[in-house]
Short mmCIF file of C-alpha atoms and ligand atoms in Angstrom, two decimals:
data_model
loop_
_atom_site.label_atom_id
_atom_site.label_comp_id
_atom_site.label_asym_id
_atom_site.label_seq_id
_atom_site.Cartn_x
_atom_site.Cartn_y
_atom_site.Cartn_z
CA UNK W 183 -3.63 9.07 39.19
CA UNK W 184 -4.58 8.13 35.42
CA UNK W 185 -6.85 5.11 34.30
CA UNK W 186 -8.17 4.48 31.01
CA UNK W 187 -11.27 2.69 29.43
CA UNK W 188 -11.17 1.28 26.03
CA UNK W 189 -14.35 0.56 24.10
CA UNK W 190 -14.45 -2.58 22.16
CA UNK W 191 -17.98 -3.82 22.55
CA UNK W 192 -19.22 -3.06 19.05
CA UNK W 193 -19.74 -5.68 16.29
CA UNK W 194 -18.41 -3.58 13.40
CA UNK W 195 -21.18 -4.54 11.15
CA UNK W 196 -19.55 -2.63 8.23
CA UNK W 197 -16.45 -5.03 8.47
CA UNK W 198 -18.69 -7.67 7.13
CA UNK W 199 -16.49 -10.11 9.20
CA UNK W 200 -17.22 -12.51 12.03
CA UNK W 201 -14.49 -11.06 14.12
CA UNK W 202 -15.24 -8.39 16.59
CA UNK W 203 -13.91 -5.28 14.92
CA UNK W 204 -11.11 -4.57 17.35
CA UNK W 205 -9.67 -7.92 16.42
CA UNK W 206 -9.32 -6.53 12.77
CA UNK W 207 -5.56 -6.36 11.97
CA UNK W 208 -3.27 -3.52 11.28
CA UNK W 209 0.27 -4.80 10.09
CA UNK W 210 -0.86 -8.49 11.66
CA UNK W 211 -1.79 -7.18 14.90
CA UNK W 212 -5.42 -6.61 16.31
CA UNK W 213 -6.24 -2.99 16.21
CA UNK W 214 -6.73 -2.95 19.87
CA UNK W 215 -3.21 -3.90 20.70
CA UNK W 216 -1.91 -0.78 19.30
CA UNK W 217 -4.39 1.11 21.59
CA UNK W 218 -3.26 -0.86 24.74
CA UNK W 219 0.15 -0.04 23.71
CA UNK W 220 -0.11 3.54 23.31
CA UNK W 221 -1.91 3.76 26.69
CA UNK W 222 0.78 1.68 28.32
CA UNK W 223 3.42 4.08 26.76
CA UNK W 224 1.79 7.15 28.04
CA UNK W 225 2.34 5.63 31.63
CA UNK W 226 -1.22 4.50 32.24
CA UNK W 227 -1.34 0.86 33.69
CA UNK W 228 -5.02 0.60 34.99
CA UNK W 229 -6.94 -0.26 31.97
CA UNK W 230 -10.58 -1.45 31.66
CA UNK W 231 -11.63 -2.77 28.25
CA UNK W 232 -15.46 -2.79 27.37
CA UNK W 233 -16.30 -6.17 25.77
CA UNK W 234 -19.58 -7.11 23.88
CA UNK W 235 -20.14 -8.65 20.55
CA UNK W 236 -18.13 -11.98 20.83
CA UNK W 237 -16.76 -11.00 24.09
CA UNK W 238 -14.92 -14.27 24.64
CA UNK W 239 -12.60 -13.74 21.76
CA UNK W 240 -11.76 -10.30 22.90
CA UNK W 241 -11.00 -11.52 26.44
CA UNK W 242 -9.05 -14.50 25.76
CA UNK W 243 -6.86 -12.17 23.44
CA UNK W 244 -6.60 -9.58 25.92
CA UNK W 245 -5.39 -12.26 28.70
CA UNK W 246 -2.30 -12.91 26.12
CA UNK W 247 -0.90 -9.37 26.57
CA UNK W 248 1.10 -7.86 29.28
CA UNK W 249 -0.27 -6.42 32.34
CA UNK W 250 -3.58 -7.22 34.09
CA UNK W 251 -6.26 -5.69 31.85
CA UNK W 252 -9.73 -5.56 33.36
CA UNK W 253 -12.88 -6.27 31.40
CA UNK W 254 -16.53 -5.19 31.71
CA UNK W 255 -19.32 -6.81 29.62
CA UNK W 256 -21.71 -4.81 27.69
CA UNK W 257 -24.60 -6.73 26.43
CA UNK W 258 -26.64 -5.75 24.64
CA UNK W 259 -24.51 -3.09 22.63
CA UNK W 260 -26.76 0.28 22.88
CA UNK W 261 -23.93 2.63 22.14
CA UNK W 262 -20.75 4.27 23.10
CA UNK W 263 -22.40 5.97 26.06
CA UNK W 264 -24.06 2.82 27.28
CA UNK W 265 -20.71 1.10 26.99
CA UNK W 266 -18.98 3.19 29.33
CA UNK W 267 -21.87 2.70 31.73
CA UNK W 268 -20.58 -0.98 32.16
CA UNK W 269 -17.69 0.44 33.67
CA UNK W 270 -19.53 2.17 36.50
CA UNK W 271 -17.63 0.07 39.22
CA UNK W 272 -14.35 1.06 37.87
CA UNK W 273 -15.25 4.87 37.25
CA UNK W 274 -16.28 4.96 40.88
CA UNK W 275 -13.03 3.37 42.01
CA UNK W 276 -11.36 6.25 40.10
CA UNK W 277 -13.93 9.07 41.27
CA UNK W 278 -10.88 11.33 42.23
CA UNK W 279 -8.81 10.37 39.14
CA UNK W 280 -8.56 11.29 35.53
CA UNK W 281 -10.21 8.76 33.07
CA UNK W 282 -8.95 8.43 29.57
CA UNK W 283 -11.60 7.17 27.12
CA UNK W 284 -10.64 5.67 23.79
CA UNK W 285 -12.10 3.79 20.83
CA UNK W 286 -10.53 0.16 20.28
CA UNK W 287 -10.78 0.74 16.53
CA UNK W 288 -8.52 3.75 16.48
CA UNK W 289 -5.15 2.07 16.21
CA UNK W 290 -3.26 5.21 15.23
CA UNK W 291 -3.63 7.15 18.65
CA UNK W 292 -0.33 7.70 20.05
CA UNK W 293 1.36 8.28 23.35
CA UNK W 294 2.34 11.64 22.61
CA UNK W 295 -1.30 12.76 21.72
CA UNK W 296 -2.56 10.92 24.99
CA UNK W 297 0.04 13.09 27.05
CA UNK W 298 -0.31 16.23 25.62
CA UNK W 299 -4.10 16.14 25.77
CA UNK W 300 -3.85 15.16 29.31
CA UNK W 301 -1.57 18.26 30.10
CA UNK W 302 -4.25 20.47 28.53
CA UNK W 303 -6.85 18.74 30.34
CA UNK W 304 -4.93 19.26 33.73
CA UNK W 305 -3.95 22.64 32.87
CA UNK W 306 -7.47 24.00 32.22
CA UNK W 307 -9.01 22.06 34.97
CA UNK W 308 -11.59 20.68 32.68
CA UNK W 309 -14.25 17.68 33.53
CA UNK W 310 -14.24 16.77 29.98
CA UNK W 311 -11.57 17.33 27.22
CA UNK W 312 -12.14 15.95 23.76
CA UNK W 313 -9.31 15.05 21.53
CA UNK W 314 -10.38 16.61 18.21
CA UNK W 315 -8.53 17.09 14.60
CA UNK W 316 -9.22 19.07 11.77
CA UNK W 317 -9.42 16.65 8.68
CA UNK W 318 -10.00 16.96 4.74
CA UNK W 319 -12.59 14.47 4.77
CA UNK W 320 -14.71 14.36 7.92
CA UNK W 321 -17.46 11.84 6.76
CA UNK W 322 -18.71 9.42 9.32
CA UNK W 323 -17.21 11.16 12.19
CA UNK W 324 -18.83 13.07 14.91
CA UNK W 325 -18.37 16.88 14.09
CA UNK W 326 -17.22 19.59 16.80
CA UNK W 327 -19.96 22.33 16.98
CA UNK W 328 -18.73 25.58 18.29
CA UNK W 329 -20.44 29.01 18.47
CA UNK W 330 -19.14 32.21 16.98
CA UNK W 331 -16.40 32.68 19.59
CA UNK W 332 -15.20 29.18 19.13
CA UNK W 333 -16.60 27.82 22.53
CA UNK W 334 -17.56 24.27 22.48
CA UNK W 335 -21.35 23.51 22.01
CA UNK W 336 -21.70 19.89 21.19
CA UNK W 337 -20.97 16.84 19.10
CA UNK W 338 -23.18 16.16 16.36
CA UNK W 339 -23.06 12.39 14.72
CA UNK W 340 -23.06 12.15 10.99
CA UNK W 341 -26.46 10.31 11.20
CA UNK W 342 -27.87 13.35 13.11
CA UNK W 343 -25.97 16.21 11.20
CA UNK W 344 -27.84 18.82 9.24
CA UNK W 345 -26.30 19.55 5.71
CA UNK W 346 -24.49 22.75 7.09
CA UNK W 347 -23.22 20.62 10.07
CA UNK W 348 -21.73 17.82 7.74
CA UNK W 349 -19.48 20.98 6.48
CA UNK W 350 -17.60 21.09 9.71
CA UNK W 351 -14.13 19.63 9.33
CA UNK W 352 -13.24 19.51 13.02
CA UNK W 353 -14.11 15.84 14.15
CA UNK W 354 -14.09 14.14 17.27
CA UNK W 355 -11.50 11.47 17.62
CA UNK W 356 -13.33 9.29 20.14
CA UNK W 357 -10.48 10.05 22.52
CA UNK W 358 -11.58 11.77 25.63
CA UNK W 359 -10.43 12.97 29.30
CA UNK W 360 -12.68 12.96 31.85
CA UNK W 361 -12.39 13.67 35.88
CA UNK W 362 -13.86 10.22 37.37
CA UNK W 363 -16.36 12.80 39.11
CA UNK W 364 -17.39 14.27 35.69
CA UNK W 365 -17.83 11.09 33.92
CA UNK W 366 -19.90 9.56 36.91
CA UNK W 367 -22.23 12.53 36.72
CA UNK W 368 -22.42 12.20 32.72
CA UNK W 369 -23.28 8.55 32.25
CA UNK W 370 -25.96 9.07 35.18
CA UNK W 371 -27.59 11.72 32.64
CA UNK W 372 -27.12 10.29 29.29
CA UNK W 373 -30.29 9.95 27.18
CA UNK W 374 -30.94 7.94 23.59
CA UNK W 375 -32.68 10.58 22.16
CA UNK W 376 -31.31 10.44 18.89
CA UNK W 377 -31.34 9.04 15.22
CA UNK W 378 -29.95 5.45 16.24
CA UNK W 379 -31.75 5.43 19.53
CA UNK W 380 -28.38 4.76 21.20
CA UNK W 381 -26.77 6.17 24.29
CA UNK W 382 -24.15 8.13 22.66
CA UNK W 383 -21.02 9.05 24.96
CA UNK W 384 -20.75 12.21 22.78
CA UNK W 385 -23.61 13.51 24.50
CA UNK W 386 -21.40 13.70 27.66
CA UNK W 387 -20.16 16.93 26.55
CA UNK W 388 -23.65 18.88 26.59
CA UNK W 389 -24.55 16.98 29.83
CA UNK W 390 -21.36 18.54 31.54
CA UNK W 391 -21.76 21.99 29.82
CA UNK W 392 -25.27 22.09 31.22
CA UNK W 393 -23.88 21.12 34.69
CA UNK W 394 -21.50 24.28 34.44
CA UNK W 395 -18.51 22.11 34.10
CA UNK W 396 -15.06 23.14 32.38
CA UNK W 397 -14.73 21.58 29.22
CA UNK W 398 -12.29 21.75 26.31
CA UNK W 399 -10.88 20.20 23.06
CA UNK W 400 -7.27 19.48 22.32
CA UNK W 401 -6.69 19.68 18.68
CA UNK W 402 -4.49 17.00 17.65
CA UNK W 403 -1.05 17.75 15.80
CA UNK W 404 -1.26 14.85 13.66
CA UNK W 405 -4.85 14.37 12.45
CA UNK W 406 -4.18 10.92 11.18
CA UNK W 407 -3.62 9.75 14.85
CA UNK W 408 -7.53 10.10 15.42
CA UNK W 409 -8.37 7.79 12.21
CA UNK W 410 -10.42 4.65 12.90
CA UNK W 411 -11.49 1.84 10.75
CA UNK W 412 -15.32 0.79 10.22
CA UNK W 413 -14.91 -1.39 6.91
CA UNK W 414 -12.08 -3.07 5.22
CA UNK W 415 -11.25 0.00 2.81
CA UNK W 416 -10.52 1.86 5.89
CA UNK W 417 -8.62 -0.71 7.61
CA UNK W 418 -6.43 -0.85 4.55
CA UNK W 419 -5.76 2.97 4.85
CA UNK W 420 -4.58 2.37 8.43
CA UNK W 421 -2.42 -0.21 7.43
CA UNK W 422 -0.64 2.14 4.77
CA UNK W 423 -0.46 4.84 7.36
CA UNK W 424 1.03 2.64 10.19
CA UNK W 425 3.38 1.23 7.63
CA UNK W 426 4.46 4.53 6.76
CA UNK W 427 4.85 5.48 10.46
CA UNK W 428 6.82 2.49 11.10
CA UNK W 429 9.13 2.79 7.71
CA UNK W 430 9.45 6.52 7.94
CA UNK W 431 10.88 5.89 11.63
CA UNK W 432 13.41 3.25 10.56
CA UNK W 433 14.60 5.33 7.66
CA UNK W 434 14.89 8.57 9.31
CA UNK W 435 15.95 7.84 12.81
CA UNK W 436 17.72 4.52 12.38
CA UNK W 437 19.22 4.76 8.92
CA UNK W 438 17.67 1.85 7.47
CA UNK W 439 17.86 1.71 3.53
CA UNK W 440 14.36 1.26 2.05
CA UNK W 441 14.69 2.10 -1.51
CA UNK W 442 11.24 1.15 -2.52
CA UNK W 443 8.62 0.61 0.31
CA UNK W 444 6.27 -1.33 -2.00
CA UNK W 445 5.06 -4.18 0.10
CA UNK W 446 7.37 -3.53 2.94
CA UNK W 447 5.38 -4.22 6.18
CA UNK W 448 7.66 -4.11 9.38
CA UNK W 449 6.00 -4.77 12.68
CA UNK W 450 6.23 -1.93 15.35
CA UNK W 451 8.71 -3.77 17.75
CA UNK W 452 11.07 -5.12 14.97
CA UNK W 453 14.74 -3.89 15.49
CA UNK W 454 16.86 -3.02 12.45
CA UNK W 455 20.33 -1.88 12.21
CA UNK W 456 21.57 0.88 10.09
CA UNK W 457 22.33 0.76 6.47
CA UNK W 458 20.60 -2.51 6.46
CA UNK W 459 18.76 -2.76 3.12
CA UNK W 460 15.05 -3.94 2.87
CA UNK W 461 13.83 -4.70 -0.23
CA UNK W 462 10.14 -4.93 -1.66
CA UNK W 463 7.50 -7.22 -0.58
CA UNK W 464 9.24 -7.97 2.69
CA UNK W 465 7.24 -8.71 5.91
CA UNK W 466 9.05 -8.67 9.21
CA UNK W 467 7.20 -9.18 12.37
CA UNK W 468 7.07 -10.07 16.00
CA UNK W 469 9.92 -9.96 18.04
CA UNK W 470 12.73 -9.72 15.37
CA UNK W 471 16.10 -8.17 15.50
CA UNK W 472 18.14 -7.50 12.58
CA UNK W 473 21.70 -6.34 12.48
CA UNK W 474 23.76 -3.70 10.32
CA UNK W 475 24.45 -4.09 6.79
CA UNK W 476 22.14 -6.77 5.72
CA UNK W 477 20.36 -7.16 2.44
CA UNK W 478 16.88 -8.51 3.31
CA UNK W 479 14.21 -9.49 0.29
CA UNK W 480 12.93 -9.07 -1.86
CA UNK W 481 9.90 -11.30 -1.18
CA UNK W 482 11.14 -12.21 2.34
CA UNK W 483 8.99 -13.05 5.37
CA UNK W 484 10.82 -13.10 8.73
CA UNK W 485 9.05 -13.65 11.92
CA UNK W 486 10.26 -13.65 15.63
CA UNK W 487 13.83 -14.24 14.61
CA UNK W 488 17.42 -12.70 15.31
CA UNK W 489 19.39 -11.95 12.38
CA UNK W 490 23.15 -11.00 12.76
CA UNK W 491 25.05 -8.49 10.62
CA UNK W 492 26.07 -8.50 7.02
CA UNK W 493 23.27 -11.41 6.51
CA UNK W 494 21.75 -11.77 2.97
CA UNK W 495 18.11 -13.26 2.96
CA UNK W 496 16.80 -13.15 -0.68
CA UNK W 497 13.27 -14.65 -1.23
CA UNK W 498 13.45 -16.29 2.07
CA UNK W 499 10.93 -17.50 5.12
CA UNK W 500 12.38 -17.23 8.29
CA UNK W 501 10.60 -18.28 11.32
CA UNK W 502 11.45 -18.40 15.02
CA UNK W 503 15.33 -18.88 14.17
CA UNK W 504 18.58 -17.44 14.58
CA UNK W 505 20.69 -16.38 11.61
CA UNK W 506 24.23 -15.42 12.54
CA UNK W 507 26.61 -12.87 10.96
CA UNK W 508 27.75 -13.27 7.41
CA UNK W 509 25.02 -15.89 6.73
CA UNK W 510 23.87 -15.83 2.90
CA UNK W 511 20.28 -17.40 2.45
CA UNK W 512 18.56 -17.96 -0.99
CA UNK W 513 16.83 -17.59 -3.14
CA UNK W 514 13.59 -19.75 -2.09
CA UNK W 515 14.82 -20.82 1.34
CA UNK W 516 12.89 -21.65 4.59
CA UNK W 517 14.31 -21.85 7.85
CA UNK W 518 12.05 -22.53 10.76
CA UNK W 519 11.50 -24.44 14.11
CA UNK W 520 14.16 -22.83 16.32
CA UNK W 521 16.94 -23.26 13.73
CA UNK W 522 20.51 -21.76 14.30
CA UNK W 523 22.67 -20.88 11.09
CA UNK W 524 25.90 -20.21 12.46
CA UNK W 525 28.35 -17.65 11.16
CA UNK W 526 29.17 -17.49 7.12
CA UNK W 527 26.74 -20.48 6.49
CA UNK W 528 25.26 -20.58 2.93
CA UNK W 529 22.21 -21.92 2.27
CA UNK W 530 21.08 -21.68 -1.48
CA UNK W 531 18.11 -22.32 -3.64
CA UNK W 532 15.33 -24.62 -2.58
CA UNK W 533 16.79 -25.54 0.84
CA UNK W 534 14.92 -26.16 3.75
CA UNK W 535 16.32 -26.05 7.39
CA UNK W 536 13.92 -27.36 10.43
CA UNK W 537 15.00 -27.35 14.30
CA UNK W 538 18.52 -27.87 13.05
CA UNK W 539 21.94 -26.19 14.24
CA UNK W 540 24.32 -25.52 11.06
CA UNK W 541 27.91 -25.22 12.05
CA UNK W 542 29.82 -22.15 11.17
CA UNK W 543 30.96 -21.92 7.31
CA UNK W 544 28.83 -25.15 6.27
CA UNK W 545 27.41 -24.99 2.88
CA UNK W 546 24.14 -26.38 1.50
CA UNK W 547 23.75 -24.66 -2.10
CA UNK W 548 20.84 -26.45 -3.47
CA UNK W 549 17.49 -28.53 -3.15
CA UNK W 550 18.09 -29.88 0.29
CA UNK W 551 16.29 -30.72 3.58
CA UNK W 552 17.95 -30.63 6.68
CA UNK W 553 15.59 -31.27 9.52
CA UNK W 554 16.15 -32.29 13.33
CA UNK W 555 19.80 -32.32 12.74
CA UNK W 556 23.12 -31.06 14.42
CA UNK W 557 25.57 -30.42 11.66
CA UNK W 558 29.09 -29.14 12.44
CA UNK W 559 31.12 -26.67 10.90
CA UNK W 560 32.52 -26.58 7.27
CA UNK W 561 30.36 -29.50 6.22
CA UNK W 562 29.59 -29.55 2.36
CA UNK W 563 25.92 -30.91 1.55
CA UNK W 564 25.84 -32.09 -2.22
CA UNK W 565 22.84 -31.04 -4.13
CA UNK W 566 19.50 -33.00 -3.35
CA UNK W 567 20.58 -34.22 0.18
CA UNK W 568 17.73 -35.27 2.23
CA UNK W 569 17.56 -36.24 6.22
CA UNK W 570 14.98 -38.72 6.53
CA UNK W 571 13.93 -37.48 10.08
CA UNK W 572 10.63 -39.09 10.24
CA UNK W 573 9.59 -42.68 10.14
CA UNK W 574 5.44 -42.10 10.01
CA UNK W 575 5.44 -42.19 13.83
CA UNK W 576 8.86 -40.49 15.48
CA UNK W 577 11.16 -37.91 14.32
CA UNK W 578 14.92 -38.53 14.94
CA UNK W 579 18.05 -36.63 14.65
CA UNK W 580 21.05 -36.89 12.36
CA UNK W 581 24.40 -35.63 13.48
CA UNK W 582 27.00 -34.71 11.01
CA UNK W 583 30.66 -33.77 12.16
CA UNK W 584 32.84 -31.01 11.10
CA UNK W 585 34.08 -30.99 7.91
CA UNK W 586 31.88 -34.11 6.40
CA UNK W 587 31.32 -34.06 2.65
CA UNK W 588 27.77 -35.28 1.78
CA UNK W 589 27.80 -36.49 -1.84
CA UNK W 590 24.72 -35.52 -4.08
CA UNK W 591 21.48 -36.96 -3.68
CA UNK W 592 22.34 -38.63 -0.26
CA UNK W 593 19.56 -39.94 1.82
CA UNK W 594 20.34 -40.02 5.83
CA UNK W 595 18.19 -42.15 7.61
CA UNK W 596 17.77 -40.95 11.16
CA UNK W 597 18.82 -41.37 13.69
CA UNK W 598 22.47 -41.75 12.18
CA UNK W 599 25.69 -40.02 12.89
CA UNK W 600 28.38 -38.91 10.13
CA UNK W 601 32.03 -38.69 11.65
CA UNK W 602 34.14 -35.80 11.23
CA UNK W 603 35.53 -35.53 7.66
CA UNK W 604 33.69 -38.42 6.71
CA UNK W 605 32.92 -38.48 2.93
CA UNK W 606 29.75 -40.14 1.55
CA UNK W 607 29.45 -41.11 -2.12
CA UNK W 608 26.75 -39.63 -4.14
CA UNK W 609 23.47 -41.30 -4.39
CA UNK W 610 24.00 -43.14 -1.00
CA UNK W 611 21.49 -44.08 1.34
CA UNK W 612 22.89 -43.95 4.89
CA UNK W 613 21.44 -45.98 7.71
CA UNK W 614 24.16 -46.76 9.76
CA UNK W 615 26.89 -44.31 11.61
CA UNK W 616 29.85 -43.52 9.78
CA UNK W 617 33.38 -43.32 11.54
CA UNK W 618 35.50 -40.33 11.36
CA UNK W 619 37.61 -40.06 8.11
CA UNK W 620 35.81 -43.02 6.52
CA UNK W 621 34.36 -43.12 2.87
CA UNK W 622 31.11 -44.41 2.95
CA UNK W 623 29.54 -45.98 -0.42
CA UNK W 624 25.68 -46.97 0.01
CA UNK W 625 24.26 -47.80 -3.53
CA UNK W 626 24.00 -50.45 -5.80
CA UNK W 627 27.19 -51.47 -7.64
CA UNK W 628 27.11 -50.35 -11.56
CA UNK W 629 26.70 -53.02 -14.06
CA UNK W 630 27.56 -52.19 -17.73
CA UNK W 631 26.47 -54.85 -20.32
CA UNK W 632 28.59 -54.23 -23.71
CA UNK W 633 26.68 -54.23 -27.01
CA UNK W 634 23.26 -54.67 -25.10
CA UNK W 635 21.50 -52.12 -27.16
CA UNK W 636 22.28 -53.48 -30.52
CA UNK W 637 21.21 -57.00 -29.54
CA UNK W 638 17.81 -56.12 -27.79
CA UNK W 639 16.87 -53.08 -29.88
CA UNK W 640 14.81 -51.41 -27.24
CA UNK W 641 13.97 -48.07 -29.09
CA UNK W 642 11.26 -47.55 -31.77
CA UNK W 643 12.32 -47.82 -35.38
CA UNK W 644 15.43 -49.94 -34.71
CA UNK W 645 16.02 -52.20 -37.16
C1 LIG V 792 -17.60 7.38 17.28
C2 LIG V 792 -18.27 8.75 17.82
C3 LIG V 792 -17.76 9.71 16.93
C4 LIG V 792 -16.25 9.56 16.60
C5 LIG V 792 -16.00 8.35 16.00
C6 LIG V 792 -14.42 8.42 16.10
C7 LIG V 792 -20.15 8.28 19.30
C8 LIG V 792 -21.58 8.15 19.54
N1 LIG V 792 -19.51 8.79 18.23
O1 LIG V 792 -18.46 7.18 16.36
O2 LIG V 792 -18.47 10.89 17.39
O3 LIG V 792 -15.86 10.81 15.69
O4 LIG V 792 -16.20 7.46 17.14
O5 LIG V 792 -14.05 7.12 15.41
O6 LIG V 792 -19.41 7.99 20.35
N2 LIG V 792 -18.64 0.49 21.02
C9 LIG V 792 -19.06 -0.52 22.13
N3 LIG V 792 -20.62 -0.61 22.38
C10 LIG V 792 -21.44 0.21 21.53
C11 LIG V 792 -20.95 0.67 20.40
C12 LIG V 792 -19.47 0.99 20.19
O7 LIG V 792 -18.12 -0.72 22.66
O8 LIG V 792 -22.47 -0.17 21.93
C13 LIG V 792 -17.15 0.66 20.81
C14 LIG V 792 -16.99 0.04 19.30
O9 LIG V 792 -16.51 -1.42 19.32
C15 LIG V 792 -15.71 0.75 18.84
C16 LIG V 792 -15.99 2.24 19.58
O10 LIG V 792 -17.13 2.05 20.58
O11 LIG V 792 -14.49 0.54 19.31
C17 LIG V 792 -16.71 3.30 18.59
O12 LIG V 792 -17.91 2.65 17.99
P1 LIG V 792 -18.09 2.91 16.46
O13 LIG V 792 -19.76 2.19 16.36
O14 LIG V 792 -17.24 2.58 15.74
O15 LIG V 792 -18.48 4.57 16.56
P2 LIG V 792 -18.24 5.52 15.39
O16 LIG V 792 -19.42 5.52 14.77
O17 LIG V 792 -17.26 5.41 14.58
CA1 LIG V 793 -15.62 4.03 14.77
#
């Protein structure tokens, strides 16, 4: 059986942030989420996370993720080896199993690397298998020391490394496979005799070598998978790499058209249909699904929404809503609060839709607010229509029947119902229901006073 321990107790001093480091975000998701997802994708369900600095924040967050994730508290935080010691009960229960250990601040670690390193670990009957990588810039990582024949000797931390050791380009990713038995032995024999007076998990390698156990290093095929973030500069790099990983997959495997990836940030679980075009500065997150043949962006933000086929979203913000096939939105449109825009709806510049159902083919071309409303099909909203849905205390709904015509600058004071095909004169303030097929005019009657200007001379310099 397999299980995993994720180290997430460190403060992450170099982030200069109040947040525990593993809560710092990559594509708007805490780094630790990616680690948990990769572990689960590799078929490992039994997970124990070591928490420490602001553990309540990490624990509350883990409770929101799927599955029953266990935690063990490390206080104070005396190093990665000390962190693993806090999971002694978990390790004892898995004495006969294989235990994966990962850093919670390494969100690029992937299920493929986890599975391949496991196969290597089992294939060689190792007590410890390191996941290493050969990188151009090894700075800040632990270096893998080998003898002339390539046999593993130990891991040297940056702070303890001699100048010649700093030249080593094979680094420790912080991901390891142990046998339960080997790991228990190792944590019982770690010391803190090093530059930082910490219990280093990396010393487990030497402890097990001295014990005569089998050891090995699985060299990662894609070295970027081993990257972590210790400061915001590195966090930005991880965002770039994750962005490329997701965008590349969508372009190559699905056939999504991203002519320029500048500012395009797409969440890991977002689904997009082929030949949909994503334009610059577009952020698509959460549980979002987009159909084929859409044009999304530029400058569009979508979260937790379902977008049909052939939809145009130009400079839009779409939150928690459904946009059906053929809808054309924008520029500068906001749709939120569980709204549904049915087939072929057109919503134009400076229109906001909130918690409303808009029927098929309805048009609202400019400067309109539709809130808490049930709108039929084929309705025409004139420029500047406002549903007045809030009286300072309560929110109430407007209902607008199929085919109604709402003249420009109409106020609909909710709750109010506009009948099918009803016609509202521009500038009306509607407080009462309008029957089907009726014309409604609700504005002061116009008065023209002939010759008034010449008589009153209201303008400057008039004689
Ligand atoms: C560690 C490794 C290093 C490796 C690097 C890969 C050690 C001694 N060094 O260094 O060889 O190249 O990861 O990224 O292990 N943590 C705790 N409790 C602690 C200290 C840390 O839970 O007392 C957690 C942190 O929250 C983090 C992880 O362990 O998620 C790694 O800690 P960090 O301080 O970032 O280790 P590195 O210096 O990066
Ligand atoms: Ca680190």
